[in-house]
PDB file of C-alpha atoms and ligand atoms in Angstrom:
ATOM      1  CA  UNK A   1       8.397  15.510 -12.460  1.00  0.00           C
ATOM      2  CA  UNK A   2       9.146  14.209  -9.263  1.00  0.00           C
ATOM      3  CA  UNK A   3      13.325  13.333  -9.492  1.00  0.00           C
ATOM      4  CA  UNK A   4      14.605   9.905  -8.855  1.00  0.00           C
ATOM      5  CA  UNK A   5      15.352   9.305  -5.281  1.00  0.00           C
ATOM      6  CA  UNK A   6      19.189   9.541  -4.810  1.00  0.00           C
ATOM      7  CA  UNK A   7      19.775   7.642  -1.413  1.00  0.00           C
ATOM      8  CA  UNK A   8      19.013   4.585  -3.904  1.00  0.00           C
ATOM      9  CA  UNK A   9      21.748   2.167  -4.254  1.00  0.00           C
ATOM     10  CA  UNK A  10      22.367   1.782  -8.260  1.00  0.00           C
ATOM     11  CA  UNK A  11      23.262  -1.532 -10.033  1.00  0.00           C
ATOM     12  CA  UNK A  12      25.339  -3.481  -9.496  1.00  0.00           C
ATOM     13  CA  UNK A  13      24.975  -4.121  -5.597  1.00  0.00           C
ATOM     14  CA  UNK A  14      24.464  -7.206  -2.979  1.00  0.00           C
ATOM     15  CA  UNK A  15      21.504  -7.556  -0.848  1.00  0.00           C
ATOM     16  CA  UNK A  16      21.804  -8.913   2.684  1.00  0.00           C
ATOM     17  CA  UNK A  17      18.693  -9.600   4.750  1.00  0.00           C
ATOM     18  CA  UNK A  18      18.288  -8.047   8.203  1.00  0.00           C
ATOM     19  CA  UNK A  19      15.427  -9.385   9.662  1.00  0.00           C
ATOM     20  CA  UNK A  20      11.399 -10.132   9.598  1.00  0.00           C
ATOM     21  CA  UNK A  21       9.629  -6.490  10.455  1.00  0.00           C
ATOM     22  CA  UNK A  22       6.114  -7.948  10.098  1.00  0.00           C
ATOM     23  CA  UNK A  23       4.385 -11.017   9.011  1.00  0.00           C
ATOM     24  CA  UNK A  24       0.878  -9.405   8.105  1.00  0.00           C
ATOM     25  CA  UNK A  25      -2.287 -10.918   6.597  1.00  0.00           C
ATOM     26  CA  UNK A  26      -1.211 -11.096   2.844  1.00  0.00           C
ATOM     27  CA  UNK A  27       2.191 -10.076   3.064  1.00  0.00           C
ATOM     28  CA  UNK A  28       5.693 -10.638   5.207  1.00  0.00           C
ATOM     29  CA  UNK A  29       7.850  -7.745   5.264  1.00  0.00           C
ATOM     30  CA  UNK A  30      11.966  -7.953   5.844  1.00  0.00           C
ATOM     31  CA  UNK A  31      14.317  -5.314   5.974  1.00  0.00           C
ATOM     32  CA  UNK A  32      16.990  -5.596   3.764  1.00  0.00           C
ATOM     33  CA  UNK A  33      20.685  -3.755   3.548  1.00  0.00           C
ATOM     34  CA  UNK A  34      21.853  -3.106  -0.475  1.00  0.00           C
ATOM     35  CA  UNK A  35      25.630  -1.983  -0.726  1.00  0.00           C
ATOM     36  CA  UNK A  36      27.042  -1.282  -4.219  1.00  0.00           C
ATOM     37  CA  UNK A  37      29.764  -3.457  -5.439  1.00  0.00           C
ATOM     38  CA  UNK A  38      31.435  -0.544  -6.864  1.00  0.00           C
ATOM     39  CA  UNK A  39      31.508   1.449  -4.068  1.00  0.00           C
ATOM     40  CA  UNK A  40      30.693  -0.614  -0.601  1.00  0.00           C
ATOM     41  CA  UNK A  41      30.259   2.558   1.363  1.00  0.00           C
ATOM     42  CA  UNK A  42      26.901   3.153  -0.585  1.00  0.00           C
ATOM     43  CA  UNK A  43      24.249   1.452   1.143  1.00  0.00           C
ATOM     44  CA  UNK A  44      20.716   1.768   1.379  1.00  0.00           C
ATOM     45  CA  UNK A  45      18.071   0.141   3.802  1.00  0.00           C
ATOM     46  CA  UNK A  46      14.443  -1.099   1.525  1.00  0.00           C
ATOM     47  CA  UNK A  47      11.298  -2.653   3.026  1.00  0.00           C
ATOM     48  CA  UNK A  48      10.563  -6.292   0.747  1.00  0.00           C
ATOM     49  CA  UNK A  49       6.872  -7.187   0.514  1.00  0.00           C
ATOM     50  CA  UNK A  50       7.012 -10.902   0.468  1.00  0.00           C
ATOM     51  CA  UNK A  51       2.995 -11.501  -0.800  1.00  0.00           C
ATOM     52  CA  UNK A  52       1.413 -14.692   0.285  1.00  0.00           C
ATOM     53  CA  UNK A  53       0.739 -16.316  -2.971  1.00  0.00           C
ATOM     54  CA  UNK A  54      -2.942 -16.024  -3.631  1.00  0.00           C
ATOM     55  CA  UNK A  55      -4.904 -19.121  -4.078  1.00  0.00           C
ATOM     56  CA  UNK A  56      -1.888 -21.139  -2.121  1.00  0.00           C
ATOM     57  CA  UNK A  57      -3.553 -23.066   0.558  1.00  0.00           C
ATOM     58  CA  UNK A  58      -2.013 -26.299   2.168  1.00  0.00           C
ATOM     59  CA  UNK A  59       0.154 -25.084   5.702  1.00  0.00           C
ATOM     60  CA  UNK A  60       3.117 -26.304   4.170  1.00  0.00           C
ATOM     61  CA  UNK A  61       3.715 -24.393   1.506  1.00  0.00           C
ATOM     62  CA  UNK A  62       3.056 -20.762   3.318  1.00  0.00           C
ATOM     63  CA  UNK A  63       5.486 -21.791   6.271  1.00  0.00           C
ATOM     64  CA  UNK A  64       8.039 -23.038   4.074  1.00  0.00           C
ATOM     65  CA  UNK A  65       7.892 -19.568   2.636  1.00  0.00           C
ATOM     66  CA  UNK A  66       7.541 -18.283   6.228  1.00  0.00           C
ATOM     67  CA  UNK A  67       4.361 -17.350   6.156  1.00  0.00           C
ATOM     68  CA  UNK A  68       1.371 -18.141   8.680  1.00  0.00           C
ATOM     69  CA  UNK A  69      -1.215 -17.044   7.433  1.00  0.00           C
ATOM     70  CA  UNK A  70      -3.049 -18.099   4.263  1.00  0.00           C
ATOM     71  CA  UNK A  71      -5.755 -15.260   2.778  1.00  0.00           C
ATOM     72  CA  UNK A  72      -8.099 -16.241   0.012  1.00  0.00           C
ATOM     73  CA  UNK A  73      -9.483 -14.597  -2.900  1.00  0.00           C
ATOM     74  CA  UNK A  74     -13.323 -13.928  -1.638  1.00  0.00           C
ATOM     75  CA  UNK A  75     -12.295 -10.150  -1.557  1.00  0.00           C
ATOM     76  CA  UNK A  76     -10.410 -10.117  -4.568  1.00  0.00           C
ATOM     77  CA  UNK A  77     -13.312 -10.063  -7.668  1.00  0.00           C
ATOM     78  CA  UNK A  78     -14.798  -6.866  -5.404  1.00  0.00           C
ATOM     79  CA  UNK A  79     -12.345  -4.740  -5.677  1.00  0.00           C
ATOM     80  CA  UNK A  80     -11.143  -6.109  -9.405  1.00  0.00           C
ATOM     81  CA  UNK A  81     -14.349  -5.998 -10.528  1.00  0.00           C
ATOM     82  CA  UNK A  82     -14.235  -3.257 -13.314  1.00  0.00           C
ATOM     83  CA  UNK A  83     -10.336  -3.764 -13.457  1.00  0.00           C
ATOM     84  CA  UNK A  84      -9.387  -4.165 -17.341  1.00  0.00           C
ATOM     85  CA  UNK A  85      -9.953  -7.417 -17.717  1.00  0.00           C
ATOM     86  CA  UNK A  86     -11.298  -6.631 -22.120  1.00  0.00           C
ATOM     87  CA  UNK A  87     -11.895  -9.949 -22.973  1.00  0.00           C
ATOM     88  CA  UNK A  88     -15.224 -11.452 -22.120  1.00  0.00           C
ATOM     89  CA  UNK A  89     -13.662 -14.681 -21.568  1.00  0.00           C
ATOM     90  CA  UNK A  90     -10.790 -13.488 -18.909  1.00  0.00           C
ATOM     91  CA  UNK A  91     -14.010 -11.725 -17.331  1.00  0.00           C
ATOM     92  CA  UNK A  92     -16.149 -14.962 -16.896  1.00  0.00           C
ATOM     93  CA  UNK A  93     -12.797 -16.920 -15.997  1.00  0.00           C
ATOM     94  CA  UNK A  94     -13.042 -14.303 -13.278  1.00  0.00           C
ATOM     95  CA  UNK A  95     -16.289 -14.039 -12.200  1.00  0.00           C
ATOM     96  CA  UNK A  96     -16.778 -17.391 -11.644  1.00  0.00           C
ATOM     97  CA  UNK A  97     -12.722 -17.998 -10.115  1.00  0.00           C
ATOM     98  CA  UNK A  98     -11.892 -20.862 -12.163  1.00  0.00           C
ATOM     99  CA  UNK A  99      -7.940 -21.757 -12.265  1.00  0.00           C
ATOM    100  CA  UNK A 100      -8.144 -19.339 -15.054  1.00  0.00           C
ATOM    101  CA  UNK A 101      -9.537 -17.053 -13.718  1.00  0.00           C
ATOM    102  CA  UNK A 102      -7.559 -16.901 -10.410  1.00  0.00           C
ATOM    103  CA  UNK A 103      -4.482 -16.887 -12.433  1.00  0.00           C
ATOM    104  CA  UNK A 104      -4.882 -14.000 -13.796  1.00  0.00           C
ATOM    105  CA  UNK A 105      -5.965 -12.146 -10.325  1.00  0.00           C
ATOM    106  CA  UNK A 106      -2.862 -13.197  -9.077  1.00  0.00           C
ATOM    107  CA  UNK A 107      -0.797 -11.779 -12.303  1.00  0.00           C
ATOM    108  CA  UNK A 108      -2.394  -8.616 -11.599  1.00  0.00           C
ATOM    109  CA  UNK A 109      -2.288  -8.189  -7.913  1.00  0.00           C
ATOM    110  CA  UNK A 110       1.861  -8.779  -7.949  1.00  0.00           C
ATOM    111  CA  UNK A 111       2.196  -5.683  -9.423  1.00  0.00           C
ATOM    112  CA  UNK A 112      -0.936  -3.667  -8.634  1.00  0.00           C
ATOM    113  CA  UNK A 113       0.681  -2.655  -5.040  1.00  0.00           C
ATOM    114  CA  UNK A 114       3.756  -0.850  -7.278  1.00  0.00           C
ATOM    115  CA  UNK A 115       1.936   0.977 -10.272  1.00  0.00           C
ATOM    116  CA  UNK A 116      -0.238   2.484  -7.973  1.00  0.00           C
ATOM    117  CA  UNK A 117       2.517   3.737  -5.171  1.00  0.00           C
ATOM    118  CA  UNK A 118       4.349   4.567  -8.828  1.00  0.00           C
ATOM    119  CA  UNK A 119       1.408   6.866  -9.928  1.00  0.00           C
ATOM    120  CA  UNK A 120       0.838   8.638  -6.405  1.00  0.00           C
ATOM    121  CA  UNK A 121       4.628   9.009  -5.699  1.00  0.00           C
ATOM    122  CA  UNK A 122       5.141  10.973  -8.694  1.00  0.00           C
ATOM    123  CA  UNK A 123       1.861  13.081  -7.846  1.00  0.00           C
ATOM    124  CA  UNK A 124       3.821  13.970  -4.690  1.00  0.00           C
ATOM    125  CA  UNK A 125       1.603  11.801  -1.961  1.00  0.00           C
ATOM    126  CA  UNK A 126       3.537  10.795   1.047  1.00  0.00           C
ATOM    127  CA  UNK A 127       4.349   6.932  -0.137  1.00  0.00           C
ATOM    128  CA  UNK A 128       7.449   5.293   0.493  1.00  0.00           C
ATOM    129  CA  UNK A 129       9.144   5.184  -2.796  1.00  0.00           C
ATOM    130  CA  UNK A 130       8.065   1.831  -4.971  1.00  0.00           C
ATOM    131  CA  UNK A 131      11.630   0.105  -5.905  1.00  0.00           C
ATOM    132  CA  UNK A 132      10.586  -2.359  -7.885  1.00  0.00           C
ATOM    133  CA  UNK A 133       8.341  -5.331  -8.263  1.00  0.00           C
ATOM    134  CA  UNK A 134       8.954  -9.226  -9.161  1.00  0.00           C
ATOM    135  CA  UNK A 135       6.593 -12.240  -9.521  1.00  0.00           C
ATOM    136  CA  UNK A 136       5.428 -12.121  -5.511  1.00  0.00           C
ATOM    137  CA  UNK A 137       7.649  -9.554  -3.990  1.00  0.00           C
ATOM    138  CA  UNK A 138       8.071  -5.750  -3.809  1.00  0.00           C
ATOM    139  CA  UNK A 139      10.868  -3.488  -2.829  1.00  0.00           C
ATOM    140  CA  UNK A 140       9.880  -0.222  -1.551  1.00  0.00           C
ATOM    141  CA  UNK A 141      11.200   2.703   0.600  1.00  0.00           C
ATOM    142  CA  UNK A 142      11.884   1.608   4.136  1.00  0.00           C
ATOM    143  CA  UNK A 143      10.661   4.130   6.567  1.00  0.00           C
ATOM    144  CA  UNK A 144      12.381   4.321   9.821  1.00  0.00           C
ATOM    145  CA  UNK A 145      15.688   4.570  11.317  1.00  0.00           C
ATOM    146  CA  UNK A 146      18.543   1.224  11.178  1.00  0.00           C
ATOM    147  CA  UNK A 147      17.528   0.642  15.101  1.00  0.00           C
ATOM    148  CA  UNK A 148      13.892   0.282  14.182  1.00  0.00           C
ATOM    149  CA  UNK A 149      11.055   1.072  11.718  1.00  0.00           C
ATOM    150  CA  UNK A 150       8.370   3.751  11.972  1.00  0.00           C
ATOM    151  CA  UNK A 151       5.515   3.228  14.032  1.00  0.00           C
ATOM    152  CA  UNK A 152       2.029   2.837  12.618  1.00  0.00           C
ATOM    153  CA  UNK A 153      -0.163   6.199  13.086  1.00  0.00           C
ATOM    154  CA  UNK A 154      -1.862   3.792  15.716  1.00  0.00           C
ATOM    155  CA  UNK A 155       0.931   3.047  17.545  1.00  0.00           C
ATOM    156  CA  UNK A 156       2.682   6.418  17.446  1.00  0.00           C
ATOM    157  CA  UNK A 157       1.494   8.010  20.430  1.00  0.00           C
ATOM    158  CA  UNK A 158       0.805  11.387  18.818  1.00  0.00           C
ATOM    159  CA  UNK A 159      -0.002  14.343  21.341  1.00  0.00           C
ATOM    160  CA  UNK A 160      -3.136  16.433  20.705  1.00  0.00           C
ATOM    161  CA  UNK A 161      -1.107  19.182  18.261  1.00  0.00           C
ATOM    162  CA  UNK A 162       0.563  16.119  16.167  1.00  0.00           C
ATOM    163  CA  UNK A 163      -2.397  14.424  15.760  1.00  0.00           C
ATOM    164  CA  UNK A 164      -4.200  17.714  14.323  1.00  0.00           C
ATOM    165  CA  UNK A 165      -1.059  18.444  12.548  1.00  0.00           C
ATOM    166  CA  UNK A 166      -1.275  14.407  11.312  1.00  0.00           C
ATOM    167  CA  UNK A 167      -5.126  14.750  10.182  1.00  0.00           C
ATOM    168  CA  UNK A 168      -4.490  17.725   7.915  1.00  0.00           C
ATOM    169  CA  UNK A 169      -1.430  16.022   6.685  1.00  0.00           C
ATOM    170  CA  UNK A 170      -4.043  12.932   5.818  1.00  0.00           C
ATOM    171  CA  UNK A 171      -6.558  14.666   4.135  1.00  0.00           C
ATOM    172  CA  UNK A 172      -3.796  16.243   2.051  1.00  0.00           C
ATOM    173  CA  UNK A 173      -2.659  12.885   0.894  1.00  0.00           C
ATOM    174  CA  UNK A 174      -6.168  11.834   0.326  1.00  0.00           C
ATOM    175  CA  UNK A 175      -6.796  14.619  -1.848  1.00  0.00           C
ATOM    176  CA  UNK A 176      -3.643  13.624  -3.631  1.00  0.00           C
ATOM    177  CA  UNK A 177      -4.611   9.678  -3.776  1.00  0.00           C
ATOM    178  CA  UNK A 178      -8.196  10.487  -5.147  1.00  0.00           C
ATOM    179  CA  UNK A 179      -6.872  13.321  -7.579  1.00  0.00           C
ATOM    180  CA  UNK A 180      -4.500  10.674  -8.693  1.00  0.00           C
ATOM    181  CA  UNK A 181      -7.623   8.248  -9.132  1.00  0.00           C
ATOM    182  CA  UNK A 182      -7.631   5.892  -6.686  1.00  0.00           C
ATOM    183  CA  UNK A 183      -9.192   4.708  -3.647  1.00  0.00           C
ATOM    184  CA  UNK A 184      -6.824   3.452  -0.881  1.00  0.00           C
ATOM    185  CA  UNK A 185      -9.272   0.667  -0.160  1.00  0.00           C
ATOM    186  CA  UNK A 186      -8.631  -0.394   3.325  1.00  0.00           C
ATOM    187  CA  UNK A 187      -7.097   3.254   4.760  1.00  0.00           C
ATOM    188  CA  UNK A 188      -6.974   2.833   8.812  1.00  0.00           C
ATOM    189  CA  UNK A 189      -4.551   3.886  11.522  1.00  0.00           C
ATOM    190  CA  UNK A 190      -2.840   1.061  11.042  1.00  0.00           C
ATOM    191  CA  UNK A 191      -1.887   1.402   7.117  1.00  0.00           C
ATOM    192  CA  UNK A 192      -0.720   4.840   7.877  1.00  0.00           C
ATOM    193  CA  UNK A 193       2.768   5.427   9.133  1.00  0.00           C
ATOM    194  CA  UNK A 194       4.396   8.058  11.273  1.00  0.00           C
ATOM    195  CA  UNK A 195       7.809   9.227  10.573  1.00  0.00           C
ATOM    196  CA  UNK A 196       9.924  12.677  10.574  1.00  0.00           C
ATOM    197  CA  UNK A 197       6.468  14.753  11.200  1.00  0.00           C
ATOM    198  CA  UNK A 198       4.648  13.300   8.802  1.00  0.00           C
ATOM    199  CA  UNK A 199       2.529  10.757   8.056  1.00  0.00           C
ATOM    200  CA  UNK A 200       3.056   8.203   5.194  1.00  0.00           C
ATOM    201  CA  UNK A 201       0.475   6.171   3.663  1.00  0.00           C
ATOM    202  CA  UNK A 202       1.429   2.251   3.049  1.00  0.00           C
ATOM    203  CA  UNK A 203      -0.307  -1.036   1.991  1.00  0.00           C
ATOM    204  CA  UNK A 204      -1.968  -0.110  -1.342  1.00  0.00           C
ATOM    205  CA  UNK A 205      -2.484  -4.070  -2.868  1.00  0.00           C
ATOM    206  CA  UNK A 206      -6.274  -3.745  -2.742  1.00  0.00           C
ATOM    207  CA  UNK A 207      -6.559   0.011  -4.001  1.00  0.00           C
ATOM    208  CA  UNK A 208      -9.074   0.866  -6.616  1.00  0.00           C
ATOM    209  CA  UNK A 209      -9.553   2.563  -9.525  1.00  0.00           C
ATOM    210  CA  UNK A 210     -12.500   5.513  -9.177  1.00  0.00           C
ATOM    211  CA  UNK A 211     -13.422   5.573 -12.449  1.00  0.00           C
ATOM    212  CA  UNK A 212     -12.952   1.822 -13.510  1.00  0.00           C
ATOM    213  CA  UNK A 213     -14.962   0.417 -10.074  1.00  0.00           C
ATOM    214  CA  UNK A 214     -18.448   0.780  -9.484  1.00  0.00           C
ATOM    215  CA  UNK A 215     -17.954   0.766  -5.922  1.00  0.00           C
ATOM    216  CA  UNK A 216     -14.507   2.836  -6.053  1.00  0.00           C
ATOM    217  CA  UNK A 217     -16.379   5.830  -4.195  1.00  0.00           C
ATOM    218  CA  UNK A 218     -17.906   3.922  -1.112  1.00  0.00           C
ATOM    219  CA  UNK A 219     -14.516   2.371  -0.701  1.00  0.00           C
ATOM    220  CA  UNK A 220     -13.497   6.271   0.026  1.00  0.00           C
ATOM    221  CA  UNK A 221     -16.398   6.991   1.767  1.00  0.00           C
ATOM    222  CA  UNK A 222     -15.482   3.749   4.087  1.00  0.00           C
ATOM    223  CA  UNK A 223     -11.527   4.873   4.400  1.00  0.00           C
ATOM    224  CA  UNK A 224     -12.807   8.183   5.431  1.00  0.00           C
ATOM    225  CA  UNK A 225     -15.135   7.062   7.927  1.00  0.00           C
ATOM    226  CA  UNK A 226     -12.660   4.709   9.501  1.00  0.00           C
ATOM    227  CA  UNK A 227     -10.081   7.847   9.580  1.00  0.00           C
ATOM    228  CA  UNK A 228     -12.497   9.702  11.365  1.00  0.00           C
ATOM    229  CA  UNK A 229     -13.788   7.598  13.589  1.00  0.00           C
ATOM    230  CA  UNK A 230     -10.304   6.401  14.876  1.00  0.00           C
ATOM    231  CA  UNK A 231      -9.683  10.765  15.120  1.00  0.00           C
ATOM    232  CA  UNK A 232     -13.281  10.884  16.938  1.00  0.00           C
ATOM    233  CA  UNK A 233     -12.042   8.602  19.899  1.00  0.00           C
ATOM    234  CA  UNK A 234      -8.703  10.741  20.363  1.00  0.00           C
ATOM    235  CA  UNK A 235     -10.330  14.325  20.643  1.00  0.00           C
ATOM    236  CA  UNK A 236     -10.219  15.315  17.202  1.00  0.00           C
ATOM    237  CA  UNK A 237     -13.535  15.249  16.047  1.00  0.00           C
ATOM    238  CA  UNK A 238     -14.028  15.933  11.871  1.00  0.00           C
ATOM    239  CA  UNK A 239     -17.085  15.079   9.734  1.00  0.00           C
ATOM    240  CA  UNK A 240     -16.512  12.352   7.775  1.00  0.00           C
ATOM    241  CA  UNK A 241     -19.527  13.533   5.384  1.00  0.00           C
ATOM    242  CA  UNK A 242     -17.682  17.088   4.726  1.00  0.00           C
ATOM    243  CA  UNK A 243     -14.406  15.735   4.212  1.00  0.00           C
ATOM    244  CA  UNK A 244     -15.761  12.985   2.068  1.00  0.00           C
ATOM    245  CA  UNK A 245     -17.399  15.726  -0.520  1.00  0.00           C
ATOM    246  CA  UNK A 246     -14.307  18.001  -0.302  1.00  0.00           C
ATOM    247  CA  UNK A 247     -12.513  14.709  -1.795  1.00  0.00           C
ATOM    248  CA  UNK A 248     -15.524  14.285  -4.664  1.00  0.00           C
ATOM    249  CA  UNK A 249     -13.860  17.376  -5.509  1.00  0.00           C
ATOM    250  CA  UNK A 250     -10.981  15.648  -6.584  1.00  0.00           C
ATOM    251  CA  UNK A 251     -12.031  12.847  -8.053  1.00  0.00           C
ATOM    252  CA  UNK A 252     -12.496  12.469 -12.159  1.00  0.00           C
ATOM    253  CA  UNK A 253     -10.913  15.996 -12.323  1.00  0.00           C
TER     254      UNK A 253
HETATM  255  N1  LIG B   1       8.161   0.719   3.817  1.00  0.00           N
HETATM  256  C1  LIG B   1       8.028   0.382   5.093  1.00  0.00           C
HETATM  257  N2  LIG B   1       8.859   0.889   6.038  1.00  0.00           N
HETATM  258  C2  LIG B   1       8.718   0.536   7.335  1.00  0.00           C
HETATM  259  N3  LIG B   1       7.771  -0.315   7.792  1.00  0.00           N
HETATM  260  C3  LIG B   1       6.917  -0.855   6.906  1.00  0.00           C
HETATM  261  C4  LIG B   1       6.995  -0.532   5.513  1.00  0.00           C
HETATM  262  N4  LIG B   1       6.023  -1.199   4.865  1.00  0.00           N
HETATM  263  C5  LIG B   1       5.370  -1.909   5.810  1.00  0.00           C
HETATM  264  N5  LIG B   1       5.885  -1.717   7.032  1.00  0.00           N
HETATM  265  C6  LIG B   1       5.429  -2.330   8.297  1.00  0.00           C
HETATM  266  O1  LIG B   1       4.869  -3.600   8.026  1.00  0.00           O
HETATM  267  C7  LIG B   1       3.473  -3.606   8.352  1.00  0.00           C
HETATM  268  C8  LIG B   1       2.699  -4.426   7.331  1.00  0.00           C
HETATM  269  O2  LIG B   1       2.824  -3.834   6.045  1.00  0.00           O
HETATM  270  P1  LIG B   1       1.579  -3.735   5.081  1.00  0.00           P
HETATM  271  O3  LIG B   1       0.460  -3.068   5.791  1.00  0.00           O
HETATM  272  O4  LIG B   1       2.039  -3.157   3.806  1.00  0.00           O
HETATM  273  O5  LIG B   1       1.286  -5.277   4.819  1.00  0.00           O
HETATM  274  P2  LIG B   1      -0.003  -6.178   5.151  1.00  0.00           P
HETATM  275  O6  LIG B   1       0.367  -7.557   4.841  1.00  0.00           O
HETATM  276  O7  LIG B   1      -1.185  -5.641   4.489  1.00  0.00           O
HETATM  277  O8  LIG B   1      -0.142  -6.062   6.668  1.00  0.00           O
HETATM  278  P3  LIG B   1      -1.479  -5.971   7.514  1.00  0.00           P
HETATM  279  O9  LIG B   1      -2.304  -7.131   7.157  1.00  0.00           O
HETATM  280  O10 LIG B   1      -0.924  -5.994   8.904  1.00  0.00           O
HETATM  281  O11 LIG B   1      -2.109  -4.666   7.143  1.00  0.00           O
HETATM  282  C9  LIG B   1       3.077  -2.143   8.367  1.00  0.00           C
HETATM  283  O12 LIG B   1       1.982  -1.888   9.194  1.00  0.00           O
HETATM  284  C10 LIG B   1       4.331  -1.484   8.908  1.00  0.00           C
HETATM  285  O13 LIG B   1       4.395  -1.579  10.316  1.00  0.00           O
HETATM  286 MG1  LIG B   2      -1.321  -3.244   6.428  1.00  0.00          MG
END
């Protein structure tokens, strides 16, 4: 077993608030300072994951939470689909998104993003570590330094030897990730951060479950494509085909 993290401040602590880092598509995340009431020179810095509410449309509502951007559910049933949902009627309810059914996507996805980061964490895979979860937020790991965060893989400006030293780092993780039975879902340069020589894979909300989803394995086949392709255009030129049947070898093992 992978041991607790130890930089993590323990109960009972404040929580002060140091900023907006990024207001995304389905999430806003803050920085946030926790110092330990019993000892105020423990502190710890956490990323919070601030999830625009599914389902919540209406401007108000989203910029009175600080939020922009509304998202909807259209991709949701796609990548649930297969997800345990045992009784026939929570399936329909589902299928055919009544208020139901759309309830219970949204009970799901809250804590989706933190059992999965939970699972591959403990497998070793370069995740920030999952804090905890509530109703529409999610502490996590905050990667970076207190005068700024990491940059995404995208933005990182990685000379030729990093960025060969960052893909076999990647398809280490994805090994990892599909060992540990997932699909990351929506994997890109962008979802991939770069911090202390090494890259660390974020935004896991939409991953899937390989042997649960029909489509599970063409969401891996798409990640990998996208990795490569984004490689492809900075010299480093991989087939996406190979690496995509070295991963089969991982899966349902
Ligand atoms: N733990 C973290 N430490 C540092 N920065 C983070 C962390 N988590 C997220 N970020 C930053 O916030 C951005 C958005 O996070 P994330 O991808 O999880 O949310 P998102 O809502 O899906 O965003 P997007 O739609 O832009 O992909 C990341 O690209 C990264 O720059
Ligand atoms: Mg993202």
């Amino acid at each position: 077993m992978r041991p607790e993290p130890t930089w993590l401040v323990p109960e009972p602590y404040t929580e002060i608030d140091l900023g907006t880092l990024k207001s995304g598509k389905e999430a806003q995340i803050n920085v946030v300072e926790r110092t330990s009431l019993d000892d105020p020179r423990m502190t710890c810095l956490l990323a919070r994951k601030l999830y625009v509410p599914r389902g919540v449309k209406g401007k108000g509502v989203l910029e009175a939470m600080g939020l922009q951007k509304a998202s909807t559910f259209t991709n949701d049933v796609q990548y649930r689909e297969g997800r345990q949902f045992r009784k026939s009627r929570d399936r329909r309810a589902v299928e055919r998104m009544s208020t139901y059914g759309k309830r219970l996507l949204q009970d799901r996805w809250t804590n989706h993003e933190h059992d999965v980061m939970e699972k591959l964490w403990a497998n070793g895979a370069s995740v920030p570590y999952p804090v905890s979860y509530g109703e529409d937020v999610f502490y996590l790991e905050y990667v970076g330094a207190p005068d700024g965060a990491a940059p995404q893989l995208a933005g990182a400006r990685l000379g030729r030897d990093q960025l060969e030293v960052a893909w076999e780092q990647l398809v280490d993780g994805l090994r990892t990730i599909t060992a540990t039975g997932y699909a990351h879902g929506d994997l890109s340069a962008y979802n991939v951060l770069w911090w202390d020589d090494r890259v660390w894979f974020i935004d896991f909300p939409q991953a899937v479950d390989l042997a649960e989803n029909p489509s599970g394995l063409d969401f891996l086949h798409r990640d990998v494509a996208n990795l490569c392709e984004w490689f492809k255009r900075r010299g480093v030129e991989r087939d996406p085909e190979e690496v995509f049947a070295d991963l089969l070898g991982y899966a349902f093992g």
